[in-house]
mmCIF file of C-alpha atoms and ligand atoms in Angstrom:
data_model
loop_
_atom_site.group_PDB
_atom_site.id
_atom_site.type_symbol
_atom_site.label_atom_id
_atom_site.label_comp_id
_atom_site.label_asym_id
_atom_site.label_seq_id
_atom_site.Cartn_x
_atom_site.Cartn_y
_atom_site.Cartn_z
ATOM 1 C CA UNK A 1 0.000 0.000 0.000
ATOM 2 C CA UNK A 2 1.277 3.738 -1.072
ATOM 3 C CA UNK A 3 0.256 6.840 1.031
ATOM 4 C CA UNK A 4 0.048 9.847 -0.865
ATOM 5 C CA UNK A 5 -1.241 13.026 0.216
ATOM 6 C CA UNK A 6 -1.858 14.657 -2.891
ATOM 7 C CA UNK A 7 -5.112 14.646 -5.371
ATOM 8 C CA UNK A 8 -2.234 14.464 -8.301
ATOM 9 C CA UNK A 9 -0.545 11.060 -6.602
ATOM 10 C CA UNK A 10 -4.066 9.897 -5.985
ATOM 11 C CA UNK A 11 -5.198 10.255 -9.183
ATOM 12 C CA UNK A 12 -1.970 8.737 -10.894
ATOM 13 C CA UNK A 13 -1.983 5.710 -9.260
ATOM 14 C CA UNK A 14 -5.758 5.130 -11.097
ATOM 15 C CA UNK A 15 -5.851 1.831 -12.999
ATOM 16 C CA UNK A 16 -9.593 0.267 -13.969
ATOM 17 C CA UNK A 17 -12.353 0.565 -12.087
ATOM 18 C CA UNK A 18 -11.476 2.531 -8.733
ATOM 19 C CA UNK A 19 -13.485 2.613 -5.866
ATOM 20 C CA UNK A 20 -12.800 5.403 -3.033
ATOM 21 C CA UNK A 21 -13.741 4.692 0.708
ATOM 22 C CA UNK A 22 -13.929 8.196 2.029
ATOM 23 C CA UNK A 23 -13.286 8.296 5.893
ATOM 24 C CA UNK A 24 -11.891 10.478 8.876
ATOM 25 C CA UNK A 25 -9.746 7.958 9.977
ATOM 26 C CA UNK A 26 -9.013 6.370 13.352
ATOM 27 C CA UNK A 27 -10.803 3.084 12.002
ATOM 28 C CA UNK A 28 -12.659 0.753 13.587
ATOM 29 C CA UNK A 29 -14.188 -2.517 11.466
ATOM 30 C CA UNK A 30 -17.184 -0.620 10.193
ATOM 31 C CA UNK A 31 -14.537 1.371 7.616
ATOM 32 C CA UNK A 32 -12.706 -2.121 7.181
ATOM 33 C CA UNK A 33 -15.858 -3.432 6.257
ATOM 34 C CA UNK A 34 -16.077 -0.888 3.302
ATOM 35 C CA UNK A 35 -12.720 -1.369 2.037
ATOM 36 C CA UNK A 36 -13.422 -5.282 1.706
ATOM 37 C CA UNK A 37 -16.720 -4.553 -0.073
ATOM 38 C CA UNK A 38 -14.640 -1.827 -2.423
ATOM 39 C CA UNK A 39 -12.072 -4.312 -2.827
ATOM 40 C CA UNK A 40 -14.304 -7.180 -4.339
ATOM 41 C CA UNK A 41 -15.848 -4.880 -6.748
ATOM 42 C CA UNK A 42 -12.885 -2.393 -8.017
ATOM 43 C CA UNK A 43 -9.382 -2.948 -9.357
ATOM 44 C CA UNK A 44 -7.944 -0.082 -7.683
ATOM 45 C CA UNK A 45 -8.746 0.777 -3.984
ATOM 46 C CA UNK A 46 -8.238 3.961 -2.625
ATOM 47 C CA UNK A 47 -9.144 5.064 1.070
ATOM 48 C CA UNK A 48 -8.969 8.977 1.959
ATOM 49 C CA UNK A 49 -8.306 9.552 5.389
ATOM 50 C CA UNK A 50 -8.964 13.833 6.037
ATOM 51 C CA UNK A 51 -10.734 15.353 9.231
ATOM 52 C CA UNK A 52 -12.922 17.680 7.313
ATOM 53 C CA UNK A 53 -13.189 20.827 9.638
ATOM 54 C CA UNK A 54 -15.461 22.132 7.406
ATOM 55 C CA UNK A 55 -18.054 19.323 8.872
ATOM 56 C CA UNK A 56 -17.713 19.998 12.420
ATOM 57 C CA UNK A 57 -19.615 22.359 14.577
ATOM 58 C CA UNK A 58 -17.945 22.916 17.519
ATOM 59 C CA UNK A 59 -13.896 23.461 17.849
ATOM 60 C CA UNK A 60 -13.701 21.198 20.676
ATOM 61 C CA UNK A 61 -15.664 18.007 18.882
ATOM 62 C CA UNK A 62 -12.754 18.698 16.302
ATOM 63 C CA UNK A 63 -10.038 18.983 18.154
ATOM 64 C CA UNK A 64 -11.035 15.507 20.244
ATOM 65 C CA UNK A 65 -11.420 13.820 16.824
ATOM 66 C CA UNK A 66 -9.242 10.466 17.585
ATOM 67 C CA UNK A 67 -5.842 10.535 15.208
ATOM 68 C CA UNK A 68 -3.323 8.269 14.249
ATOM 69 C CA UNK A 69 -1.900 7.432 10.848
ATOM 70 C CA UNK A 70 0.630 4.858 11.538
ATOM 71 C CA UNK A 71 -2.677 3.062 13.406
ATOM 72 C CA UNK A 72 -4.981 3.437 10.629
ATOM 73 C CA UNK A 73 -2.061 2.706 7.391
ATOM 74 C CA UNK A 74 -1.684 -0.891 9.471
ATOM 75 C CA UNK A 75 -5.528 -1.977 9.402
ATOM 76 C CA UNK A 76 -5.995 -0.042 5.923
ATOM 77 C CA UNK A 77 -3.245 -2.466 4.554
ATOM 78 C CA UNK A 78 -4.517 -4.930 6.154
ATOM 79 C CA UNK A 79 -7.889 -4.529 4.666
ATOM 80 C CA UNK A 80 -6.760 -4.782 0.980
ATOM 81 C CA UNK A 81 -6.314 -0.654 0.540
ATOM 82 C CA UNK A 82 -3.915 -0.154 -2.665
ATOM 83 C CA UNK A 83 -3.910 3.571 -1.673
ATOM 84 C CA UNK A 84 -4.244 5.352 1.544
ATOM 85 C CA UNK A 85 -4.689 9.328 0.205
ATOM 86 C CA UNK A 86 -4.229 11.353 3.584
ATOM 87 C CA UNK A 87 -4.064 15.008 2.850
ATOM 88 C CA UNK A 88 -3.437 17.688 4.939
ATOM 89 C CA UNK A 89 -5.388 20.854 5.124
ATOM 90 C CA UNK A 90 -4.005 22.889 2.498
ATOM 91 C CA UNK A 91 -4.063 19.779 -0.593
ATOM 92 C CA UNK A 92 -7.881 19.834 0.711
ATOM 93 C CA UNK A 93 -8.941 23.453 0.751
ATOM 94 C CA UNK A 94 -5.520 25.831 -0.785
ATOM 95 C CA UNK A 95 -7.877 28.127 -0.149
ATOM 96 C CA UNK A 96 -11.114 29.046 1.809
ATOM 97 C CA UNK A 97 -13.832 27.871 -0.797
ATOM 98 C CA UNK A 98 -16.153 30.810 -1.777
ATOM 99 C CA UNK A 99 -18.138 27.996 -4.012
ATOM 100 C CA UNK A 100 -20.203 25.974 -1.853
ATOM 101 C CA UNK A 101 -22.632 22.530 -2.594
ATOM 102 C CA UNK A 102 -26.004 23.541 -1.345
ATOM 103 C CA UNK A 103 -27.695 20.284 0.172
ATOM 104 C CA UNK A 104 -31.336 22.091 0.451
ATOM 105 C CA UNK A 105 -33.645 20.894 2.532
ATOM 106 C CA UNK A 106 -32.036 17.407 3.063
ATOM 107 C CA UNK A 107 -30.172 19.258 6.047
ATOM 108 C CA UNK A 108 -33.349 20.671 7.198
ATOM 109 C CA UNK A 109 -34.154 17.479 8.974
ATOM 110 C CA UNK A 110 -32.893 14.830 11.506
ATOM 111 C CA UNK A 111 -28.991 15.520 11.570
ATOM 112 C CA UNK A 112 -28.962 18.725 10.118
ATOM 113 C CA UNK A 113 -30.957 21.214 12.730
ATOM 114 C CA UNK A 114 -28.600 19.597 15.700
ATOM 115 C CA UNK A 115 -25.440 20.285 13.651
ATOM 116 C CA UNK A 116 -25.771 23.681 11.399
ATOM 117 C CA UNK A 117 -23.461 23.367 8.185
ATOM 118 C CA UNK A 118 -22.325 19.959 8.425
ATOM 119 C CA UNK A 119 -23.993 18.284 5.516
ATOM 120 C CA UNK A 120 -22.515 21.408 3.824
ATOM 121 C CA UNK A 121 -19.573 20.479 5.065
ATOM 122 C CA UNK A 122 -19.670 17.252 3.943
ATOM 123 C CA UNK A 123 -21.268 17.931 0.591
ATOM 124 C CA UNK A 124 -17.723 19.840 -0.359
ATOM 125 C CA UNK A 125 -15.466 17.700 0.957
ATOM 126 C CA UNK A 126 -17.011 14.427 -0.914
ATOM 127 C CA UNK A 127 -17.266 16.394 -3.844
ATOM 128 C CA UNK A 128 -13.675 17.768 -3.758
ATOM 129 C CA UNK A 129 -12.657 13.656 -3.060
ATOM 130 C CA UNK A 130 -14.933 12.768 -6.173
ATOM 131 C CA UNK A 131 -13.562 15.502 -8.622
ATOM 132 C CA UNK A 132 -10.171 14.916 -7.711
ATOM 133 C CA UNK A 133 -9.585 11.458 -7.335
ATOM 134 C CA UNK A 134 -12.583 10.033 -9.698
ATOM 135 C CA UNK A 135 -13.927 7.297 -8.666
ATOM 136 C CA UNK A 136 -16.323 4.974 -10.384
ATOM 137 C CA UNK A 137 -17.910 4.145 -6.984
ATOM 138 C CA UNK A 138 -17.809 5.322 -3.715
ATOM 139 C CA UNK A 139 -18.580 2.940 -0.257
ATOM 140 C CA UNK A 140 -20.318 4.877 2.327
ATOM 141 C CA UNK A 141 -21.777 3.123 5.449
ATOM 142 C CA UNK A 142 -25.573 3.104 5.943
ATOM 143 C CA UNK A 143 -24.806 3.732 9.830
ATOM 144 C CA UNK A 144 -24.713 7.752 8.426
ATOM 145 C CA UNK A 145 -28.092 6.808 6.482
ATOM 146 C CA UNK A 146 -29.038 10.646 6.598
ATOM 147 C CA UNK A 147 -25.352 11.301 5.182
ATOM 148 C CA UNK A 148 -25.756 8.183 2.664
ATOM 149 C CA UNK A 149 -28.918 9.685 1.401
ATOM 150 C CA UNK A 150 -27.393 13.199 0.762
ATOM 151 C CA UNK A 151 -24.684 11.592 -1.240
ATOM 152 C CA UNK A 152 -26.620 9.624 -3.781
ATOM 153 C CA UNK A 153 -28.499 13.010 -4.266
ATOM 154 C CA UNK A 154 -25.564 15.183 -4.325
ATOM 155 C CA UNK A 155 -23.810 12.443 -7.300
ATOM 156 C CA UNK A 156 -27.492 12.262 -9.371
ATOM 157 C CA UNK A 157 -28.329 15.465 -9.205
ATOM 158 C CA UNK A 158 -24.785 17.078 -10.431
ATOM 159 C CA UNK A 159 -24.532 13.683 -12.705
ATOM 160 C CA UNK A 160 -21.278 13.135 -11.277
ATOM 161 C CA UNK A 161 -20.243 9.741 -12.759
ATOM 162 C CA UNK A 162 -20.062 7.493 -10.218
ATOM 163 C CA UNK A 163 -21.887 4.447 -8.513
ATOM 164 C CA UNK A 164 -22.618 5.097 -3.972
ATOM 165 C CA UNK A 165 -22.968 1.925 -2.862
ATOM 166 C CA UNK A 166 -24.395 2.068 0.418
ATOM 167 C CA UNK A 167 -22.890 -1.134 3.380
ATOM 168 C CA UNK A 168 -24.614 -2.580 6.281
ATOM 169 C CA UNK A 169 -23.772 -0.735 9.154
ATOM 170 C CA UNK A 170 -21.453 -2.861 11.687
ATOM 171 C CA UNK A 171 -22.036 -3.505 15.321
ATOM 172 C CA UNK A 172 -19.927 -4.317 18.514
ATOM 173 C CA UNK A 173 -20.918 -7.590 20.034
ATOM 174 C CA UNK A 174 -23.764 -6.246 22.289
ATOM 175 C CA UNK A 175 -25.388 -4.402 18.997
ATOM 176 C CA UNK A 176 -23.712 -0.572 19.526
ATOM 177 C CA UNK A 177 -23.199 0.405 15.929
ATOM 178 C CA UNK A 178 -19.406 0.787 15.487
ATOM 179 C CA UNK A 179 -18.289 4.917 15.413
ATOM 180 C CA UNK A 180 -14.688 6.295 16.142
ATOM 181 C CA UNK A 181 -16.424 7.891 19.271
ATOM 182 C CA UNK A 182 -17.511 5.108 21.197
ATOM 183 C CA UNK A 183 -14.006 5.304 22.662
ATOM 184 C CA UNK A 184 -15.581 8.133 24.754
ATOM 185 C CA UNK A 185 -18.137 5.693 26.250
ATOM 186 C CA UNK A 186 -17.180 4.210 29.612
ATOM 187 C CA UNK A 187 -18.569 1.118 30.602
ATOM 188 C CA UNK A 188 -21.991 2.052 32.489
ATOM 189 C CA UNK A 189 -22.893 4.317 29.007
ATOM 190 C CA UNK A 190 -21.865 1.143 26.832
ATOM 191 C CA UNK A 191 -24.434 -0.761 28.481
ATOM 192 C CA UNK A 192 -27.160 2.032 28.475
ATOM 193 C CA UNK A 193 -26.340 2.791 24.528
ATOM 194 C CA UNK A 194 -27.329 -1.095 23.555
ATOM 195 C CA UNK A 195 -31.079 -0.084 24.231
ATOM 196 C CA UNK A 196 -30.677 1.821 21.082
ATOM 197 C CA UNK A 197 -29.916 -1.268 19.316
ATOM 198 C CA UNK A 198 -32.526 -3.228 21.057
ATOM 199 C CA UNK A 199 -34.917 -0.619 19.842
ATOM 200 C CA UNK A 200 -34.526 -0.782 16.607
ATOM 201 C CA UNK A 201 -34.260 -4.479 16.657
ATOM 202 C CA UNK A 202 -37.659 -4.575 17.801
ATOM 203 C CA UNK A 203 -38.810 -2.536 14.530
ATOM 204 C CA UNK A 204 -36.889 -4.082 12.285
ATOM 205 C CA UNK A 205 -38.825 -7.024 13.325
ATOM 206 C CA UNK A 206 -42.402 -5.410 13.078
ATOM 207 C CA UNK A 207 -41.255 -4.347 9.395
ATOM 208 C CA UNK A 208 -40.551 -7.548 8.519
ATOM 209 C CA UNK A 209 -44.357 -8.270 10.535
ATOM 210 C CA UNK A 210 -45.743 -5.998 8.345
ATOM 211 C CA UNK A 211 -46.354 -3.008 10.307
ATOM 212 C CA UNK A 212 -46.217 0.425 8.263
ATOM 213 C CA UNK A 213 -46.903 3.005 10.584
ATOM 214 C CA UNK A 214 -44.320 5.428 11.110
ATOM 215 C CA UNK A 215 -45.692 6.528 14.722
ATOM 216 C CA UNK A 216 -45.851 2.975 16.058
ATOM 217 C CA UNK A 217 -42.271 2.018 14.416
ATOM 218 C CA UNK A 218 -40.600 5.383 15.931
ATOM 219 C CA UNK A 219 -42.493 4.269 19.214
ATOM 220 C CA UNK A 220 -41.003 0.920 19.512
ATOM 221 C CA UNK A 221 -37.517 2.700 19.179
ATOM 222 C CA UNK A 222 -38.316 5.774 22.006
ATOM 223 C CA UNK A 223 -39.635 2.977 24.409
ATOM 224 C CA UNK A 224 -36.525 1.038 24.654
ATOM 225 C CA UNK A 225 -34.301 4.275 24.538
ATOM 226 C CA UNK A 226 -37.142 5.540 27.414
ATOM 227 C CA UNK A 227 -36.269 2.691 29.757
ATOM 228 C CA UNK A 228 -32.423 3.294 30.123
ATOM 229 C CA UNK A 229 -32.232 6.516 32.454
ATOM 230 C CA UNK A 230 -28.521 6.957 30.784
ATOM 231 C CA UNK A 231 -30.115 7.618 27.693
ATOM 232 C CA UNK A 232 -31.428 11.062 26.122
ATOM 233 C CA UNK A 233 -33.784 10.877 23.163
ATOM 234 C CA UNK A 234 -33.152 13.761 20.655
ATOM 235 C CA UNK A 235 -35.021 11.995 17.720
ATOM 236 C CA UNK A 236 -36.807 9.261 16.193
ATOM 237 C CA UNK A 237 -37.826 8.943 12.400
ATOM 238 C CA UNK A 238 -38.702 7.019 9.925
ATOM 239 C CA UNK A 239 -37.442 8.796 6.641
ATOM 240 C CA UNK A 240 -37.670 8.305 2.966
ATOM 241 C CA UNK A 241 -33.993 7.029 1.859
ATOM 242 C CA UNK A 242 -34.619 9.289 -1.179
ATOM 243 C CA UNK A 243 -35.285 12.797 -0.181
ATOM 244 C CA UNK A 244 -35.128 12.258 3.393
ATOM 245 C CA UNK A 245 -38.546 13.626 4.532
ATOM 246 C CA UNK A 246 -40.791 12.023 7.112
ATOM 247 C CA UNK A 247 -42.855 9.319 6.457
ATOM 248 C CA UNK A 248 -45.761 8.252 8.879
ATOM 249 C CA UNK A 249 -45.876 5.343 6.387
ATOM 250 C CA UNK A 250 -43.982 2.756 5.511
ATOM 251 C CA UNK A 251 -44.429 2.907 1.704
ATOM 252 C CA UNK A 252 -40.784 3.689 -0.061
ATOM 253 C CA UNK A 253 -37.188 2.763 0.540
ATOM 254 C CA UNK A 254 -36.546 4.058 4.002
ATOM 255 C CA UNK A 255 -34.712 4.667 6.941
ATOM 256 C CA UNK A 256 -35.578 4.636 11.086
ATOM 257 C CA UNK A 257 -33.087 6.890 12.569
ATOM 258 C CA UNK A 258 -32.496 7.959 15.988
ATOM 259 C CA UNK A 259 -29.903 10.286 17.796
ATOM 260 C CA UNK A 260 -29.217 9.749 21.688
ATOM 261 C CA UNK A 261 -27.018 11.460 24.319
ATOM 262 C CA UNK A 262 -24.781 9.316 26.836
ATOM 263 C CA UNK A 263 -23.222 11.449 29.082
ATOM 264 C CA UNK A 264 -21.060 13.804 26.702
ATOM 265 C CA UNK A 265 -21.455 11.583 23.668
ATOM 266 C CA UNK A 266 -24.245 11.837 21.173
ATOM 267 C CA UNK A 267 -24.670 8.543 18.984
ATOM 268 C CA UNK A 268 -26.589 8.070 15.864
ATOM 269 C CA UNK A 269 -28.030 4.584 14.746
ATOM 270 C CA UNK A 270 -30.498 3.552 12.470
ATOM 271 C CA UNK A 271 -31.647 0.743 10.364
ATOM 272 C CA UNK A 272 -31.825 0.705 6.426
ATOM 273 C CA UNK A 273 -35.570 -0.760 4.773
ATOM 274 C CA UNK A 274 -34.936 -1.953 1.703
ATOM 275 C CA UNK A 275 -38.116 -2.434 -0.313
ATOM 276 C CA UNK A 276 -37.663 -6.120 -2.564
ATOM 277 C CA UNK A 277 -40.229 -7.427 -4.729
ATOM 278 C CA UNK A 278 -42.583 -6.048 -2.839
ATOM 279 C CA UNK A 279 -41.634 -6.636 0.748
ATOM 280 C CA UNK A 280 -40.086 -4.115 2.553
ATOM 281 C CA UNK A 281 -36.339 -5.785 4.169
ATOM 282 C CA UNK A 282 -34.616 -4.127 7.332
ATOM 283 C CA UNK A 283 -30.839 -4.010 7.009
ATOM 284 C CA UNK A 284 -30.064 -4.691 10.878
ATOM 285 C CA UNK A 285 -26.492 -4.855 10.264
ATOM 286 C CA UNK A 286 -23.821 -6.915 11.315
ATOM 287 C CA UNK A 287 -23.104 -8.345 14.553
ATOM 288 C CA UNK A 288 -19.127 -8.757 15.982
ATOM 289 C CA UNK A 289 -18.579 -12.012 17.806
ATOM 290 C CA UNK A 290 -15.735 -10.684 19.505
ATOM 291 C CA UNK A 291 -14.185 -7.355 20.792
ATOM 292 C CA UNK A 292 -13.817 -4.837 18.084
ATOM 293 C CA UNK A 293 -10.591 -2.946 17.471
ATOM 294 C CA UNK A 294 -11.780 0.024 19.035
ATOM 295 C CA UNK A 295 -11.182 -2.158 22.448
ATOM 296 C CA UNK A 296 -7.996 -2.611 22.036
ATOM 297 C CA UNK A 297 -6.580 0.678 21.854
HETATM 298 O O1 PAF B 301 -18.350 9.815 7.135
HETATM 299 C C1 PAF B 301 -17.261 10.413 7.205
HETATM 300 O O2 PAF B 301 -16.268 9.912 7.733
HETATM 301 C C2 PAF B 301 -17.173 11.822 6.624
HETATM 302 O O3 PAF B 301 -18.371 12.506 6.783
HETATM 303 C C3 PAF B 301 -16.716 11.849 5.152
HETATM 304 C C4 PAF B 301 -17.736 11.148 4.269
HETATM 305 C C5 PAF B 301 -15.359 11.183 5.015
HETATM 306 C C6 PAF B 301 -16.600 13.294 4.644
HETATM 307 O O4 PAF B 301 -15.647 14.018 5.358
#
């Protein structure tokens, strides 16, 4: 594996069909996961590895991003990466940008009112990473469903000629979907965060039971977050996958999403419905049998 920190490099490197796994860094098996899925479909895999300040909100949340390179090139290589692009601020944004990608009202929603400009944030950073290293697809993890969404819309609707392929979001071994933050989570707030999986467990299975109500799927997910006292509800939805409004039916491609405070940390989690000849599918992910290599840091 080369690491490059240039678009130029990047782009040089580019043989057949080339598939880009965008991330932040400081991995953890639900990135891994997208670099094996990239790998079996693309000749060329690259991984980009950039803490986009343009995404985040607050200066503290980005200056206690987690960071390590040497950490990250080890399980990248590991994971079949050809190319690990890590560039620093200046290869990213020379200069302030004055032209901006407008997400509309998919930031109006969910994510977006709890974190002003991110999706804009976002938006240009994955389309600088798609205009300069040119990918023919891109591997995004449906645990950022509202961020998945954004991206399909943002590549269709500037016909930017590339395939998202959206991957099952991964979870530790007592169903906490897999983010670089749950190193803040101490043991007590581990525990209380698995109601969040156990919540959406429970609609996933009245999906597959047939039940399309929006208010009685989002219900089953605020009851189980409702009886861990750690917990703090901020939302529950069932969205369209395509435009991300609300549905209070089940009746398109969708997503249940919910965002919950433990302590200092805020986690997001959701599960994918796919909708296959005719029967709507929940993505619930998949499960670790073991510790995952967030633990052993
Ligand atoms: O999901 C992430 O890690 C980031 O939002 C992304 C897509 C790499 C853009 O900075």
């Amino acid at each position: 594996m080369e690491i490059v920190s240039t678009f130029a490099e990047a782009r040089e490197r580019a043989a057949g069909h080339v598939g880009l796994v965008p991330t932040m860094g400081y991995l953890h098996e639900g990135h891994l996961s997208l670099a094996t899925e990239a790998r079996k479909r693309s000749d060329l895999v690259v991984m980009s590895l950039f803490v986009n300040p343009l995404q985040f909100g607050e200066a503290s949340d980005l200056a206690r991003y987690p960071r390590d390179l040497c950490r990250d090139a080890a399980l990248a290589e590991a994971a079949g990466v050809d190319v690990l692009f890590a560039p620093a601020l200046d290869e990213m944004y020379p200069t302030e940008p004055v032209v901006r990608v407008d997400v509309g009202s998919l930031a109006d929603v969910m994510e977006g009112p709890h974190r002003p400009g991110h999706f804009a944030g976002v938006a240009i950073a994955v389309t600088k990473l798609f205009a300069g290293v040119r990918p023919d697809s891109a591997f995004f993890g449906r645990k950022d469903a509202q961020q998945l969404a954004i991206v399909r819309r943002l590549a269709a609707d500037l016909s930017l000629p590339l395939d998202v392929v959206g991957c099952s979001t991964i979870r530790d071994a007592e169903g906490v979907a897999l983010s670089s933050r749950n190193i803040f989570l101490d043991e007590e707030e581990h525990r209380a965060a698995t109601a969040v999986g156990r919540g959406l467990m429970a609609a996933a299975d009245a999906v597959e039971d047939r039940e399309r109500s929006g208010g009685a799927l989002e219900a089953l997910v605020a009851s189980a977050i409702a009886s861990e006292p750690m917990l703090r509800l901020e939302y529950v939805a069932l969205a369209s996958a395509h435009d991300c409004s609300r549905l209070s039916r089940l009746d398109e491609e969708a997503f249940l999403a919910t965002a919950v405070h433990v302590g200092a940390t805020r986690l997001i989690d959701n599960v994918h419905i796919d909708l296959r000849d005719g029967a709507f599918v929940a993505d619930r992910g998949v499960r670790l049998d073991g510790p995952t290599i967030l633990e052993a840091n």
